[in-house]
Coordinates of C-alpha atoms in Angstrom, one line a residue:
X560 CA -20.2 -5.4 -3.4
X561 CA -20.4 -3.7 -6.7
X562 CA -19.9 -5.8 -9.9
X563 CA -16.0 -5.0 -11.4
X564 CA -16.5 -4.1 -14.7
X565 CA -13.6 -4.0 -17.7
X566 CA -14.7 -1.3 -20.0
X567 CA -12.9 1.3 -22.2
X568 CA -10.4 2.3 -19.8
X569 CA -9.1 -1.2 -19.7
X570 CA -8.8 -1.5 -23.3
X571 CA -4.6 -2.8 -24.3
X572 CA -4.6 -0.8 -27.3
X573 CA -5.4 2.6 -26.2
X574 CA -2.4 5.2 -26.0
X575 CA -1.9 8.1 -24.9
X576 CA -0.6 12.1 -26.1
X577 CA 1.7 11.5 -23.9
X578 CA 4.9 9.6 -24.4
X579 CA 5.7 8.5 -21.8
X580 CA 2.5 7.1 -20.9
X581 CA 3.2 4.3 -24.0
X582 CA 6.8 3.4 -23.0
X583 CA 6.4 -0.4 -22.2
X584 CA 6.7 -1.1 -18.3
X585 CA 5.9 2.4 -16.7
X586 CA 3.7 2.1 -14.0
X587 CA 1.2 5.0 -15.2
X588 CA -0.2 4.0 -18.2
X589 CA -3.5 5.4 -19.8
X590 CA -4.8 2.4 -18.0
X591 CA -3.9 3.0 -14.5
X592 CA -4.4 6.9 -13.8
X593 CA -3.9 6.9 -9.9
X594 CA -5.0 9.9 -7.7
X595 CA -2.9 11.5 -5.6
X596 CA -1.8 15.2 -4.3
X597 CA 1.2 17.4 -5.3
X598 CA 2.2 20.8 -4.5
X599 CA 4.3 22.9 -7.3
X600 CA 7.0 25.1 -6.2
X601 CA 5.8 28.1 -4.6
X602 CA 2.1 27.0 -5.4
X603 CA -0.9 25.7 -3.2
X604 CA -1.2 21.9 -2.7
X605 CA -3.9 20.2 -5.4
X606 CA -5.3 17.1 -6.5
X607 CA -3.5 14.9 -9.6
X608 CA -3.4 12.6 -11.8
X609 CA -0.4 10.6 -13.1
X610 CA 0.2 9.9 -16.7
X611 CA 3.6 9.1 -17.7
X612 CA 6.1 11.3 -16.1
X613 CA 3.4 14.0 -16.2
X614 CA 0.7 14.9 -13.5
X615 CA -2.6 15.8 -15.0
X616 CA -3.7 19.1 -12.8
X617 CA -7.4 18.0 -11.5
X618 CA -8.2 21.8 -10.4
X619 CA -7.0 23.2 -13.5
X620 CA -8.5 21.1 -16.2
X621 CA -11.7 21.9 -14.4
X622 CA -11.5 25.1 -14.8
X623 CA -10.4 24.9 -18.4
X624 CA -13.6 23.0 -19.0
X625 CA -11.9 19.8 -20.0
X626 CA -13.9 18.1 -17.4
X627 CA -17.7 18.2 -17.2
X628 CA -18.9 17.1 -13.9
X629 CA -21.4 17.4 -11.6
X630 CA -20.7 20.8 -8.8
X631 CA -20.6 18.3 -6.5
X632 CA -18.3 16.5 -8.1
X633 CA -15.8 19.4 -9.0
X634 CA -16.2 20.7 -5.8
X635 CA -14.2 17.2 -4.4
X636 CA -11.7 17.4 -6.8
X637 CA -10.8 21.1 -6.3
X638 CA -10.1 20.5 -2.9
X639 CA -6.6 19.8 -1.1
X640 CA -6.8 16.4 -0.7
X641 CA -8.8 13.0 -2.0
X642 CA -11.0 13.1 1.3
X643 CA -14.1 14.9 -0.1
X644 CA -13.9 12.7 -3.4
X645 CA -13.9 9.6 -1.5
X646 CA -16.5 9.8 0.2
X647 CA -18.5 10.4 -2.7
X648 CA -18.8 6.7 -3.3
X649 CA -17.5 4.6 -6.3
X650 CA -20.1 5.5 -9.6
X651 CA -18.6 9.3 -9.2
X652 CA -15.0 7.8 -9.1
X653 CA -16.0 5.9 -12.3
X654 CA -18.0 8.7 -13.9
X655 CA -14.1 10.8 -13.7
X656 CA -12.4 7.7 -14.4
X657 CA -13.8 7.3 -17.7
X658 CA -13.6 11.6 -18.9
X659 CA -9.9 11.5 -17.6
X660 CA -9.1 8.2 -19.3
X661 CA -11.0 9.9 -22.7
X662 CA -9.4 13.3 -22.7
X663 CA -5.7 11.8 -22.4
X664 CA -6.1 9.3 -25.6
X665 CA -3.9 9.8 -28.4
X666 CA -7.2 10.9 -30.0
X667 CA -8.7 13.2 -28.0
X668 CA -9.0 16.9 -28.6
X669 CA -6.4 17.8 -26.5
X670 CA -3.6 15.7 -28.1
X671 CA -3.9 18.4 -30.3
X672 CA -3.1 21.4 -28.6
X673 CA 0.2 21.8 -27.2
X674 CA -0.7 25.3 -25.4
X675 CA -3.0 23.7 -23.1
X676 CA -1.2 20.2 -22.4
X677 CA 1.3 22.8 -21.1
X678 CA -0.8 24.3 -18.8
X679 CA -2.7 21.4 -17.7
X680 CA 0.6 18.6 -17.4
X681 CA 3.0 19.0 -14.9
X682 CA 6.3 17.5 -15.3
X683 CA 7.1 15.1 -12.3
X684 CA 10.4 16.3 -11.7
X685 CA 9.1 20.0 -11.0
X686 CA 6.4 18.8 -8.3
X687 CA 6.5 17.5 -5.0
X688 CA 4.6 15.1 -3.9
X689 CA 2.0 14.9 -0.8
X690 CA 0.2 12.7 1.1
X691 CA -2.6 12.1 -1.0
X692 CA -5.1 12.4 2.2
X693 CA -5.8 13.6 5.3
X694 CA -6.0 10.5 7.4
X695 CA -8.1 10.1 10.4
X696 CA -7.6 6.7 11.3
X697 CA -5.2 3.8 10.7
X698 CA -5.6 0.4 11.4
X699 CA -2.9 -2.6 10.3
X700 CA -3.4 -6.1 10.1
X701 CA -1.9 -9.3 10.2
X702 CA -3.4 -11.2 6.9
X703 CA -0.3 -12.8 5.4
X704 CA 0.0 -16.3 7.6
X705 CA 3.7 -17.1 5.9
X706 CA 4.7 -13.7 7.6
X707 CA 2.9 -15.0 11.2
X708 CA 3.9 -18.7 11.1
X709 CA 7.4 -17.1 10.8
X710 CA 7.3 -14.8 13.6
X711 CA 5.2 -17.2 15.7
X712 CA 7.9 -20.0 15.3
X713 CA 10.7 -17.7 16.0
X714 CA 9.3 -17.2 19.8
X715 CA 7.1 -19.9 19.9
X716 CA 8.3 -22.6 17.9
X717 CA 5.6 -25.1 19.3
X718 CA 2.8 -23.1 18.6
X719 CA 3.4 -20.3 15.9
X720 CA -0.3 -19.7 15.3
X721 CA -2.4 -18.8 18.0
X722 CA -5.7 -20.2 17.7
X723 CA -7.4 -17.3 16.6
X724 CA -5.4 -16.4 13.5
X725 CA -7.4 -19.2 11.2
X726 CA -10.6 -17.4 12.7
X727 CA -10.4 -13.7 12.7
X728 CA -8.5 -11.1 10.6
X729 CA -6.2 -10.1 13.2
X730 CA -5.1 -6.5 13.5
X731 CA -4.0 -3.0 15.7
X732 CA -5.0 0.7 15.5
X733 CA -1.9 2.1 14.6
X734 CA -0.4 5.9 14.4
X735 CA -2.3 8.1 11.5
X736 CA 0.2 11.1 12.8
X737 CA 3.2 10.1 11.6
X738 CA 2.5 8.4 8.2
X739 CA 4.4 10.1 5.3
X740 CA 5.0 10.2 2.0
X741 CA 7.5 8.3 0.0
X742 CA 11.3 10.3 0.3
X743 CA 10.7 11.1 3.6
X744 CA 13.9 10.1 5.8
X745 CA 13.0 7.8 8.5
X746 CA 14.7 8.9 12.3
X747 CA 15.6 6.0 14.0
X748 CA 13.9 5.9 16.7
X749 CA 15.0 5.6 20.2
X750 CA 12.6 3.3 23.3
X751 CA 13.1 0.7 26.1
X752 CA 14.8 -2.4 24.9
X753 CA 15.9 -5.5 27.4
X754 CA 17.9 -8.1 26.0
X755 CA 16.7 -12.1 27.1
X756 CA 19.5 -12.1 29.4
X757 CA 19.5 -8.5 30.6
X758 CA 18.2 -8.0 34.6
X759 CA 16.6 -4.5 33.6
X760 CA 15.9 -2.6 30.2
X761 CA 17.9 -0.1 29.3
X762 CA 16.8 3.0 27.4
X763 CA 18.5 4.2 23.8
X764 CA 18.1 3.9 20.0
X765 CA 16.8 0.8 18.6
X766 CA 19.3 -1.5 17.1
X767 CA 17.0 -3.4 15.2
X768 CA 14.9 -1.3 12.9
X769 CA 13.1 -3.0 10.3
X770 CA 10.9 -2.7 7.4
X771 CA 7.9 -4.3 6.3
X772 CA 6.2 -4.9 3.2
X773 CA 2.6 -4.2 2.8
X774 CA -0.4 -3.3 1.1
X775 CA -2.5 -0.3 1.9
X776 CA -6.3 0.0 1.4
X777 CA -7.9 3.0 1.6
X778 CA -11.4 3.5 2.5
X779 CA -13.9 5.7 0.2
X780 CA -17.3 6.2 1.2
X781 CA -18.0 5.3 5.2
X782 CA -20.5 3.6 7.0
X783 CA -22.5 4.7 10.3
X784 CA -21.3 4.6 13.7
X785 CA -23.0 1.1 14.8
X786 CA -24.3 0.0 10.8
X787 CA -21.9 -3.1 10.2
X788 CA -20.5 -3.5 6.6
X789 CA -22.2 -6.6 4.9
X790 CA -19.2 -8.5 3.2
X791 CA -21.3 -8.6 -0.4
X792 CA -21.1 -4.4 0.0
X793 CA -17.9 -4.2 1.3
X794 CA -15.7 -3.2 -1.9
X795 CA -18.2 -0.2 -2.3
X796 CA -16.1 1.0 0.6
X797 CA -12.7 0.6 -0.8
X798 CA -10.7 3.6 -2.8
X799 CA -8.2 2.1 -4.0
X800 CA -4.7 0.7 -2.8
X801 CA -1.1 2.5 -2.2
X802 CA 2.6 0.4 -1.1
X803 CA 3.2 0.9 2.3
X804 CA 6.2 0.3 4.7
X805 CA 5.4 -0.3 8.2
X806 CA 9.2 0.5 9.9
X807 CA 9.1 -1.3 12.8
X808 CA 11.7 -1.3 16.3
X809 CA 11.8 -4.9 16.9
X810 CA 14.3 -4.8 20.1
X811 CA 11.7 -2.0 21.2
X812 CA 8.6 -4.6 20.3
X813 CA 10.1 -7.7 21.2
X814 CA 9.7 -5.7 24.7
X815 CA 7.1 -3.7 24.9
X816 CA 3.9 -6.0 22.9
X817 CA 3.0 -7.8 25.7
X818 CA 0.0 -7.6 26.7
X819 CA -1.4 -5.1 24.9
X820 CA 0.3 -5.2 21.6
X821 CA 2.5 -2.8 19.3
X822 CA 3.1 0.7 20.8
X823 CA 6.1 2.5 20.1
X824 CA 8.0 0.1 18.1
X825 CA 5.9 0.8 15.4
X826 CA 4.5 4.6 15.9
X827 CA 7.8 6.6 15.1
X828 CA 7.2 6.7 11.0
X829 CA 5.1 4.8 8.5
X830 CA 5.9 5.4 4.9
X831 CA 3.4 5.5 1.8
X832 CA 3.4 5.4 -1.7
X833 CA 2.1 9.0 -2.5
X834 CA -0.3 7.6 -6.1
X835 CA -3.7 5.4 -4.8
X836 CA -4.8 3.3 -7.7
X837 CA -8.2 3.1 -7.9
X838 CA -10.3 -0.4 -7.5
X839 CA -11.0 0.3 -11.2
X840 CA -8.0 0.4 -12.6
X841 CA -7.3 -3.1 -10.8
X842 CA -10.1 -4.7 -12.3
X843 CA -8.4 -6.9 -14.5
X844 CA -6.2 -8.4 -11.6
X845 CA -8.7 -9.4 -9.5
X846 CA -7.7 -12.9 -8.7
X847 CA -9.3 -15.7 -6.1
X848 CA -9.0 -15.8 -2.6
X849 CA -5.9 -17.9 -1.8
X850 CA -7.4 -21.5 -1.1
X851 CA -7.0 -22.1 2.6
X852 CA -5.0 -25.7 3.3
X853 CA -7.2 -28.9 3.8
X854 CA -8.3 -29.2 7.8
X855 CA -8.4 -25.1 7.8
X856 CA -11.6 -23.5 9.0
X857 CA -13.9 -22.1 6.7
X858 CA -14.7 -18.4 7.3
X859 CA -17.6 -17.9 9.4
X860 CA -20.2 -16.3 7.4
X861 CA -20.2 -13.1 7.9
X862 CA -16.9 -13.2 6.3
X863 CA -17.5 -15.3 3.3
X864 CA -19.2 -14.8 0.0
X865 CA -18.9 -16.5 -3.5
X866 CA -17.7 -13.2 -4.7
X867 CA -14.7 -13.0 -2.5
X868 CA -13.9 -16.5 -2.9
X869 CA -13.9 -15.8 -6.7
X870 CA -12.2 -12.5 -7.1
X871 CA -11.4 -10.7 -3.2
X872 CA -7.9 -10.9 -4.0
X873 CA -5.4 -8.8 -6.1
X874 CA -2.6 -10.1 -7.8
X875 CA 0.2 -7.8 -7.0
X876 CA 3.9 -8.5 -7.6
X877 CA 6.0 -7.3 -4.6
X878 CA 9.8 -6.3 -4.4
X879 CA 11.6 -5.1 -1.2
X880 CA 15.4 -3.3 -2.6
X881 CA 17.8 -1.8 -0.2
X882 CA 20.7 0.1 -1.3
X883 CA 23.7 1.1 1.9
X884 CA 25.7 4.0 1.9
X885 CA 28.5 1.8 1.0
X886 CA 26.8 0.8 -2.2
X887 CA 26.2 4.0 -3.6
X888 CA 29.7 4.9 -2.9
X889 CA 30.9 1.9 -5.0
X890 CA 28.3 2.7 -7.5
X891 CA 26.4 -0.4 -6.6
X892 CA 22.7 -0.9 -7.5
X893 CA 19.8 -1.3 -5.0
X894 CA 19.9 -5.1 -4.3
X895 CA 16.4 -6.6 -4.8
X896 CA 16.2 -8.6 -1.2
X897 CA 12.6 -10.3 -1.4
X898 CA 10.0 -10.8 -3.7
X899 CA 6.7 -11.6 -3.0
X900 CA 2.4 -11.8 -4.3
X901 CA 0.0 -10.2 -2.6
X902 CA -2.6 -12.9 -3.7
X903 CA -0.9 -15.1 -1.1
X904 CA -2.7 -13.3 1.8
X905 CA -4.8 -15.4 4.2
X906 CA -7.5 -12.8 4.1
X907 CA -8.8 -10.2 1.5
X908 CA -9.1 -6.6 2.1
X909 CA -13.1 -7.5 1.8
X910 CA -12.9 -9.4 4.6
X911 CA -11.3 -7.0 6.7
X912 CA -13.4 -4.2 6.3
X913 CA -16.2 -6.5 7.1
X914 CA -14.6 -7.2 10.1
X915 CA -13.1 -3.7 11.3
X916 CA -16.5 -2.6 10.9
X917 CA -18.5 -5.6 12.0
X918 CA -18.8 -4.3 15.7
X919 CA -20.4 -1.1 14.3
X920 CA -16.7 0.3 14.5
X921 CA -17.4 3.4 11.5
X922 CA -15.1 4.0 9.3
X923 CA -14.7 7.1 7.4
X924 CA -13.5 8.7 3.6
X925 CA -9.7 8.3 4.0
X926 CA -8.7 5.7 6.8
X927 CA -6.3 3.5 5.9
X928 CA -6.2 -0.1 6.4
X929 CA -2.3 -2.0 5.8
X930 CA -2.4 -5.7 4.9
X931 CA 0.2 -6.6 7.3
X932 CA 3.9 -8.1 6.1
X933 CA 3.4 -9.7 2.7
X934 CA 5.5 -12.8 2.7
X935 CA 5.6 -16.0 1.0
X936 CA 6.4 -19.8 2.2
X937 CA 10.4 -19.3 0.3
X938 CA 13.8 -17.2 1.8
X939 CA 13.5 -14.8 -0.7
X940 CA 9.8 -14.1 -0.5
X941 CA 10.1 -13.1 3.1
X942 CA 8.9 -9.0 3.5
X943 CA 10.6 -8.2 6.6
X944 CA 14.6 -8.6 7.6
X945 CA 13.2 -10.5 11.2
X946 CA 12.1 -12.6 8.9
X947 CA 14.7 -12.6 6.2
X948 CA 17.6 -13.1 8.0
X949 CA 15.7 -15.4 10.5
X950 CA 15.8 -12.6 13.6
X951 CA 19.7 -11.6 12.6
X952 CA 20.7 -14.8 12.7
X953 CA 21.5 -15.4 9.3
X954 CA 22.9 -11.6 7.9
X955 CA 22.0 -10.8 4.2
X956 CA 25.5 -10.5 2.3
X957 CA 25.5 -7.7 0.2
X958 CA 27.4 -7.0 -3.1
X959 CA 29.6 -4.2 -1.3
X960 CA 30.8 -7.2 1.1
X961 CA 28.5 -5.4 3.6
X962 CA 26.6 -7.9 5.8
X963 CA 22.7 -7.0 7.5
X964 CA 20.7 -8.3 10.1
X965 CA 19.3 -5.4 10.6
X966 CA 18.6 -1.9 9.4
X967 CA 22.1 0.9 9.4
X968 CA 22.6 4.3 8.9
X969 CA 22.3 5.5 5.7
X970 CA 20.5 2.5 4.2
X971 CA 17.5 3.0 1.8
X972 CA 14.7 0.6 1.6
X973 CA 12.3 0.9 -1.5
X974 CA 9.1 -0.9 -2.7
X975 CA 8.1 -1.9 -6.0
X976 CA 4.5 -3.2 -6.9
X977 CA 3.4 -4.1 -10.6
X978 CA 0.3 -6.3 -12.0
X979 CA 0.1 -7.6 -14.8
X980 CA -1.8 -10.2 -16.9
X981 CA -1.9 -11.3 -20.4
X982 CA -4.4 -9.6 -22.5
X983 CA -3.9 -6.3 -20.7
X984 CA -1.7 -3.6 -19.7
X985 CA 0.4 -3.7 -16.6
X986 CA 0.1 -0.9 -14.2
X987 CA 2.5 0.5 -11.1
X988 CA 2.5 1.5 -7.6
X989 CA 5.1 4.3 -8.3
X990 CA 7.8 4.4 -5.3
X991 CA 7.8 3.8 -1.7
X992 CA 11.2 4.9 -0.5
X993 CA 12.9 5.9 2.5
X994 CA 16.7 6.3 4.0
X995 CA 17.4 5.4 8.0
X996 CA 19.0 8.9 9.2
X997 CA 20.8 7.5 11.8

């Protein structure tokens, strides 16, 4: 695993041409500059980067010679999504990291002419945004243990944990096809459900749908089909991290999981936040792995190191809001429903790359990995509704006079993730948003 290093790009008193990029408590800073793909109207899709309310076209400040990189290099970032440049492994990343972060200072050459900032910025509000990359595989885990002691005691309230949990980074190969961006609306989706004191299940749309609150990883450069991925190398594999909400059919689950696990409860949509910040720019909220109780299992070897006891984790504020129909027709705000850290999580993202790739399982430039449901040992830190309102038994009240167990028409869900820590300056996730159709 490489060494994180704070440099220049991490530096608190570094600003930015543009404005917005200074305005206290936006998530794109000169300090953050996420990656991700946008398409302008009637134009061809292209790699970005955010500053501000302004995207910072990759393909055209190339071409302007703004950049100077390697062919190799400009070749990845001229192409249609982040794939290519992953792969290229992380010194490339930081070579760009460190131009981009230099030619958007307050000092830089082009601070001072307007003609090309107009060329090379696009406004946020003209663009639309894409997913960032095109993703061949996507595996979720189950690394928060608050979010599995919950489940686990709701159906088996002797023995939440299965023995395995305290040994083994649990996870599922999800759905790469139907992943999509932020703003997408979500179809409800419709599957066998059988109620506990039903004879037969019956077929129709789910009455429980559900979102959950997660973490994605994505992974940069790969590894060989049957090479394992040493846990002192594994952040040399990881990209960077987006939000992600992991919609889920319960009544469809609750049915369907055994014995083979989640199917279709789960495979109908998967939303991400369209901007991947980069490993780099979380450098200075690297935290400690969450210390594991007394009587807990270490990690067997192959999943421990120093270095991921000392800094595997990210500290990551986390916010669930959902706003109803009937609360934007009263004019009511988006009710903040959970809050939660994703230091809390049983097991780091280094860890589970060592172990999704420990049976020689490759992985490859722009799989995704999702932490799992991100919730904390409090109500309010819950990142679920199952969880939330304790499988619909205890409804949310909402200030419309609305109650929810579970997920209605017309009901938006949106994530919010922010780090910050003294000395430096905090960076954003940018949305993850979606509205239930029906």
């Amino acid at each position: 695993m490489s060494e994180p290093r704070l440099n220049e790009t991490h530096d608190p008193a570094a600003r930015s041409f543009v404005a917005s990029a200074n305005v206290p408590g936006t998530d794109f800073p000169l300090q953050n500059l996420p990656f991700g793909v946008f398409r302008p109207a009637g134009e061809a899709p292209r790699i970005g980067v955010a500053i501000g309310d302004r995207v910072l076209d990759l393909p055209a400040a190339i071409e302007s010679g703004l950049l100077d990189l390697s062919p190799e290099l400009a070749g990845a970032c001229a192409a249609l999504s982040l794939n290519a440049l992953m792969g290229l492994g992380p010194e490339p990343r930081r070579a760009l990291r460190r131009q981009l972060f230099a030619r958007l200072r307050s000092d830089s050459a082009l601070a001072s002419d307007p003609a090309l900032q107009a060329r090379l910025l696009r406004p946020t509000f003209e663009i639309e945004m894409r997913l960032p990359v095109e993703i061949g595989d996507y595996s979720d885990f189950y690394a928060s243990i608050e979010h599995a002691a919950n489940v686990g005691s709701m159906f088996r309230p002797d023995s939440p944990l299965l023995p395995n949990y305290k040994w083994v980074p649990i996870g599922y190969h999800g759905r790469a096809s139907s992943i999509v961006p932020s703003g997408t609306p979500i179809r409800r989706p419709s599957g066998q459900r059988k109620a506990p004191e039903a004879e037969a299940p019956t077929f129709g749309p789910s009455r429980q749908l559900d979102y959950e609150l997660e973490v994605a990883a994505w992974i940069g450069r790969g590894n060989a089909l049957g090479e394992p991925i040493d846990i002192e190398q594994a952040e040399d594999h990881l990209f960077g991290l987006s939000l992600l909400d992991d919609w889920s059919a319960r009544d469809l689950q609750a049915w369907e999981y055994q014995p083979l696990g989640p199917f279709l409860g789960k495979s109908f949509a998967t939303t991400l936040s369209p901007w991947i910040v980069t490993i780099e720019a979380l450098a200075p909220f690297r935290v400690p792995a969450a210390s594991r109780p007394e009587g807990d299992p270490a990690p067997l070897p192959y999943l421990d190191s120093q270095r991921n006891r000392n800094e595997g984790a990210f500290g990551i504020a986390l916010e669930v809001h959902l706003q109803t129909r009937g609360m934007r027709e009263q004019a009511l705000p988006p009710l903040r429903v959970s809050r939660s850290d994703f230091r809390s999580l049983y097991w780091t993202f280094p860890q589970m790359i060592t172990h999704h790739a420990s049976n020689g399982c490759n992985l490859r430039p722009g799989d995704l990995l999702g932490s799992g449901t991100v919730s904390g040992k409090n109500p309010e830190q819950r990142g679920c509704l199952l969880e939330r309102t304790w499988r619909g038994k205890e409804p949310l009240v909402l200030p419309s006079g609305e109650t929810r167990a579970f997920l209605e028409a017309g009901d938006e869900v949106s994530f919010v993730g922010r780090c910050e820590r003294e000395g430096f300056v905090s960076i954003g996730f940018g949305e993850c948003r979606g509205v239930v159709e029906g």
